[in-house]
Amino acid sequence: MSQTFFVTGTGTDIGKTYVTALLAEYTTKRGFSTAVMKPAQTGMTDPRKGDLGKVKEAAPGILDLPMELACPYCLEFESSPHLAAELAGIEIDLRKIAKAYAEIKSRFNPDVILLESAGGVYVPLNQREIMADIPAMLGIPAIIVADAALGTINHTVLTINELRRRDVEVRGVIVNRMPSEPGILIRDNLKMIEKFGRTEILAQAGIGTGFLDDLGLRHIF
């Protein structure tokens, strides 16, 4: 039975693709067949040149999926998906994303599926629905990528609360951009995220180092 996680973040450029790549590398090296999906990509017309390409480069063992399944919406204008879609003369339909996800499961039967969000949970997909509606629709848990630095408690707990408000299970948080020797501020950030978010820090990642500790990942993969 597949394990699926919606990898989202507390904002744009927080390191979702980097962490998704580390997770994909982690699972493939442990022998789990792994599919990676990006429901919406903007700023290009070929998803292989975007986030999916970066993940494939870091984790070449992931499954080779047809691009129309791996990335149902790839839109040229670099913006929130709703605006990029409007400029392309279309509207993002969550049913198309759900159909692609279901086909990946039925055709490829992966052990692990990672769906990478575009931006944070409140990024609009169209005039009615936001990114958080994807895991809510699919009934899958989320992993949140958060920054280690000042301000992360607020951003992370708000993200957790919005997902839970939509009945999305938050499996935990991966803290990115961790320094090799975190000081009192960052150590306290992690403690307060767990306390006020009522969640678990699954792992810590050092930006650009390829480092991902796995203390909290061992019980979910």
CSV table of C-alpha atoms in Angstrom, one decimal:
chain,number,residue,atom,x,y,z
A,1,MET,CA,0.0,0.0,0.0
A,2,SER,CA,1.4,3.4,-1.0
A,3,GLN,CA,2.4,6.0,1.5
A,4,THR,CA,1.6,9.5,0.2
A,5,PHE,CA,2.7,12.8,1.5
A,6,PHE,CA,1.9,16.4,0.4
A,7,VAL,CA,5.2,18.3,0.9
A,8,THR,CA,4.3,21.9,1.5
A,9,GLY,CA,6.0,24.9,3.1
A,10,THR,CA,5.5,28.0,5.1
A,11,GLY,CA,6.1,30.1,2.0
A,12,THR,CA,7.9,30.5,-1.4
A,13,ASP,CA,11.6,29.7,-1.6
A,14,ILE,CA,11.5,27.9,1.7
A,15,GLY,CA,13.2,24.8,0.3
A,16,LYS,CA,10.3,22.5,-0.6
A,17,THR,CA,12.0,21.2,-3.8
A,18,TYR,CA,15.3,20.7,-2.0
A,19,VAL,CA,13.6,18.8,0.8
A,20,THR,CA,11.4,16.8,-1.6
A,21,ALA,CA,14.6,15.8,-3.4
A,22,LEU,CA,16.2,14.7,-0.1
A,23,LEU,CA,13.2,12.7,0.8
A,24,ALA,CA,13.1,11.0,-2.6
A,25,GLU,CA,16.8,10.2,-2.3
A,26,TYR,CA,16.1,8.9,1.2
A,27,THR,CA,13.3,6.5,0.1
A,28,THR,CA,14.9,5.3,-3.1
A,29,LYS,CA,18.1,4.4,-1.4
A,30,ARG,CA,16.1,2.3,1.1
A,31,GLY,CA,14.5,0.4,-1.8
A,32,PHE,CA,11.1,2.1,-1.9
A,33,SER,CA,9.8,2.7,-5.3
A,34,THR,CA,9.0,6.4,-5.3
A,35,ALA,CA,6.9,8.7,-7.5
A,36,VAL,CA,7.2,12.5,-7.3
A,37,MET,CA,4.3,14.7,-8.5
A,38,LYS,CA,4.1,18.5,-8.9
A,39,PRO,CA,0.4,19.2,-9.4
A,40,ALA,CA,1.1,22.8,-10.7
A,41,GLN,CA,4.4,24.3,-11.9
A,42,THR,CA,4.7,27.9,-13.2
A,43,GLY,CA,7.4,29.8,-15.0
A,44,MET,CA,8.0,27.3,-17.8
A,45,THR,CA,6.3,24.9,-20.3
A,46,ASP,CA,8.5,21.9,-19.7
A,47,PRO,CA,8.2,20.5,-16.1
A,48,ARG,CA,11.4,18.5,-16.6
A,49,LYS,CA,13.2,21.9,-16.5
A,50,GLY,CA,11.6,22.8,-13.2
A,51,ASP,CA,11.3,21.3,-9.8
A,52,LEU,CA,10.7,17.8,-11.1
A,53,GLY,CA,14.0,17.9,-13.0
A,54,LYS,CA,15.8,19.1,-9.9
A,55,VAL,CA,14.4,16.2,-7.9
A,56,LYS,CA,15.3,13.7,-10.6
A,57,GLU,CA,18.8,15.0,-10.7
A,58,ALA,CA,19.2,14.5,-6.9
A,59,ALA,CA,17.3,11.2,-6.8
A,60,PRO,CA,17.7,9.5,-10.2
A,61,GLY,CA,16.1,6.4,-8.8
A,62,ILE,CA,12.6,7.8,-8.7
A,63,LEU,CA,10.0,6.4,-11.1
A,64,ASP,CA,9.9,7.8,-14.7
A,65,LEU,CA,6.3,9.1,-14.9
A,66,PRO,CA,4.6,10.5,-18.0
A,67,MET,CA,4.8,14.3,-17.6
A,68,GLU,CA,1.1,14.7,-18.0
A,69,LEU,CA,0.7,12.7,-14.8
A,70,ALA,CA,3.7,14.0,-12.9
A,71,CYS,CA,2.7,17.6,-13.6
A,72,PRO,CA,-0.9,18.0,-14.7
A,73,TYR,CA,-0.5,21.8,-15.0
A,74,CYS,CA,2.7,23.4,-16.3
A,75,LEU,CA,2.2,27.1,-17.0
A,76,GLU,CA,4.5,29.6,-18.7
A,77,PHE,CA,3.9,32.7,-16.5
A,78,GLU,CA,5.9,32.7,-13.3
A,79,SER,CA,3.3,33.5,-10.6
A,80,SER,CA,0.7,31.9,-8.4
A,81,PRO,CA,-0.9,29.1,-10.3
A,82,HIS,CA,-4.3,30.8,-10.5
A,83,LEU,CA,-2.9,33.8,-12.4
A,84,ALA,CA,-0.6,31.8,-14.7
A,85,ALA,CA,-3.7,29.6,-15.6
A,86,GLU,CA,-5.8,32.7,-16.2
A,87,LEU,CA,-3.2,34.2,-18.5
A,88,ALA,CA,-3.1,30.9,-20.4
A,89,GLY,CA,-6.8,30.9,-20.8
A,90,ILE,CA,-7.6,27.9,-18.6
A,91,GLU,CA,-8.7,27.2,-15.1
A,92,ILE,CA,-7.0,24.7,-12.8
A,93,ASP,CA,-9.4,21.8,-12.1
A,94,LEU,CA,-8.7,19.7,-9.0
A,95,ARG,CA,-10.4,16.8,-10.6
A,96,LYS,CA,-7.6,16.6,-13.2
A,97,ILE,CA,-5.0,16.5,-10.4
A,98,ALA,CA,-7.0,13.8,-8.6
A,99,LYS,CA,-7.2,11.7,-11.8
A,100,ALA,CA,-3.5,12.0,-12.4
A,101,TYR,CA,-2.8,10.9,-8.9
A,102,ALA,CA,-5.1,8.0,-9.1
A,103,GLU,CA,-3.5,6.9,-12.4
A,104,ILE,CA,0.0,7.0,-10.9
A,105,LYS,CA,-1.2,4.8,-8.1
A,106,SER,CA,-3.0,2.3,-10.3
A,107,ARG,CA,-0.4,2.1,-13.1
A,108,PHE,CA,2.9,2.3,-11.2
A,109,ASN,CA,1.9,1.1,-7.7
A,110,PRO,CA,4.7,3.1,-6.0
A,111,ASP,CA,5.6,2.5,-2.3
A,112,VAL,CA,5.9,6.2,-1.8
A,113,ILE,CA,4.3,9.2,-3.5
A,114,LEU,CA,5.5,12.7,-2.8
A,115,LEU,CA,3.4,15.6,-4.0
A,116,GLU,CA,5.2,18.9,-3.9
A,117,SER,CA,3.2,22.1,-3.4
A,118,ALA,CA,3.7,25.3,-5.3
A,119,GLY,CA,4.3,27.9,-2.6
A,120,GLY,CA,2.5,27.8,0.7
A,121,VAL,CA,-0.9,26.3,1.6
A,122,TYR,CA,-2.9,29.5,0.8
A,123,VAL,CA,-1.6,29.9,-2.7
A,124,PRO,CA,-4.6,30.1,-5.0
A,125,LEU,CA,-5.2,27.4,-7.6
A,126,ASN,CA,-8.3,29.2,-9.1
A,127,GLN,CA,-10.8,31.7,-7.8
A,128,ARG,CA,-12.3,29.2,-5.3
A,129,GLU,CA,-9.6,26.8,-4.2
A,130,ILE,CA,-6.2,26.9,-2.7
A,131,MET,CA,-3.2,24.6,-2.4
A,132,ALA,CA,-4.4,23.2,0.9
A,133,ASP,CA,-7.4,21.8,-1.0
A,134,ILE,CA,-5.3,19.3,-2.8
A,135,PRO,CA,-4.4,17.1,0.3
A,136,ALA,CA,-7.9,17.7,1.7
A,137,MET,CA,-9.4,16.4,-1.6
A,138,LEU,CA,-7.0,13.4,-1.8
A,139,GLY,CA,-7.2,12.6,1.9
A,140,ILE,CA,-3.4,12.5,2.3
A,141,PRO,CA,-1.2,13.8,5.2
A,142,ALA,CA,1.2,16.8,4.9
A,143,ILE,CA,4.8,17.3,5.7
A,144,ILE,CA,5.7,21.0,6.2
A,145,VAL,CA,9.0,22.4,5.3
A,146,ALA,CA,9.9,25.4,7.6
A,147,ASP,CA,12.8,27.7,7.9
A,148,ALA,CA,15.0,27.5,11.0
A,149,ALA,CA,15.3,31.3,11.4
A,150,LEU,CA,13.5,34.0,13.3
A,151,GLY,CA,9.8,34.2,12.4
A,152,THR,CA,9.4,30.5,11.8
A,153,ILE,CA,7.2,29.8,14.8
A,154,ASN,CA,4.4,32.0,13.6
A,155,HIS,CA,4.6,30.9,9.9
A,156,THR,CA,4.8,27.2,10.8
A,157,VAL,CA,2.0,27.1,13.3
A,158,LEU,CA,-0.3,29.1,11.1
A,159,THR,CA,0.4,26.7,8.3
A,160,ILE,CA,-0.3,23.7,10.6
A,161,ASN,CA,-3.6,25.3,11.8
A,162,GLU,CA,-4.8,26.0,8.3
A,163,LEU,CA,-4.2,22.4,7.2
A,164,ARG,CA,-5.9,21.0,10.2
A,165,ARG,CA,-8.9,23.4,9.7
A,166,ARG,CA,-9.4,21.5,6.4
A,167,ASP,CA,-9.0,18.1,8.1
A,168,VAL,CA,-5.6,17.5,6.7
A,169,GLU,CA,-3.3,15.4,8.9
A,170,VAL,CA,0.0,17.1,9.6
A,171,ARG,CA,2.5,14.3,9.9
A,172,GLY,CA,5.3,16.7,11.0
A,173,VAL,CA,7.8,19.4,10.1
A,174,ILE,CA,11.2,19.3,8.4
A,175,VAL,CA,13.3,22.3,9.4
A,176,ASN,CA,15.4,23.6,6.6
A,177,ARG,CA,18.5,25.8,6.6
A,178,MET,CA,19.7,24.4,9.9
A,179,PRO,CA,23.2,25.7,10.8
A,180,SER,CA,25.8,23.1,11.8
A,181,GLU,CA,25.8,24.7,15.3
A,182,PRO,CA,22.4,26.1,16.1
A,183,GLY,CA,22.2,28.7,18.8
A,184,ILE,CA,19.6,29.2,21.5
A,185,LEU,CA,17.2,31.0,19.2
A,186,ILE,CA,16.9,28.2,16.6
A,187,ARG,CA,16.9,25.5,19.3
A,188,ASP,CA,14.0,27.3,20.9
A,189,ASN,CA,12.2,27.7,17.6
A,190,LEU,CA,12.1,23.9,17.2
A,191,LYS,CA,10.8,23.4,20.7
A,192,MET,CA,8.1,26.0,20.3
A,193,ILE,CA,6.9,24.6,16.9
A,194,GLU,CA,6.5,21.2,18.5
A,195,LYS,CA,4.7,22.7,21.5
A,196,PHE,CA,2.3,25.2,19.9
A,197,GLY,CA,1.9,23.2,16.7
A,198,ARG,CA,1.3,20.0,18.6
A,199,THR,CA,3.5,18.2,16.1
A,200,GLU,CA,6.9,16.6,15.6
A,201,ILE,CA,10.1,17.8,14.0
A,202,LEU,CA,10.7,14.9,11.7
A,203,ALA,CA,14.1,16.0,10.4
A,204,GLN,CA,16.5,18.9,10.0
A,205,ALA,CA,18.2,19.8,6.7
A,206,GLY,CA,21.2,21.9,6.0
A,207,ILE,CA,20.6,24.0,2.9
A,208,GLY,CA,22.8,23.0,0.0
A,209,THR,CA,24.6,20.3,2.0
A,210,GLY,CA,22.6,17.3,1.1
A,211,PHE,CA,22.2,16.6,4.8
A,212,LEU,CA,18.9,15.2,6.1
A,213,ASP,CA,18.9,13.6,9.5
A,214,ASP,CA,16.4,10.8,9.8
A,215,LEU,CA,15.5,10.5,13.4
A,216,GLY,CA,11.8,11.2,12.9
A,217,LEU,CA,11.6,9.8,9.4
A,218,ARG,CA,12.3,6.2,10.4
A,219,HIS,CA,8.7,5.6,11.6
A,220,ILE,CA,7.0,6.9,8.5
A,221,PHE,CA,9.0,5.4,5.7
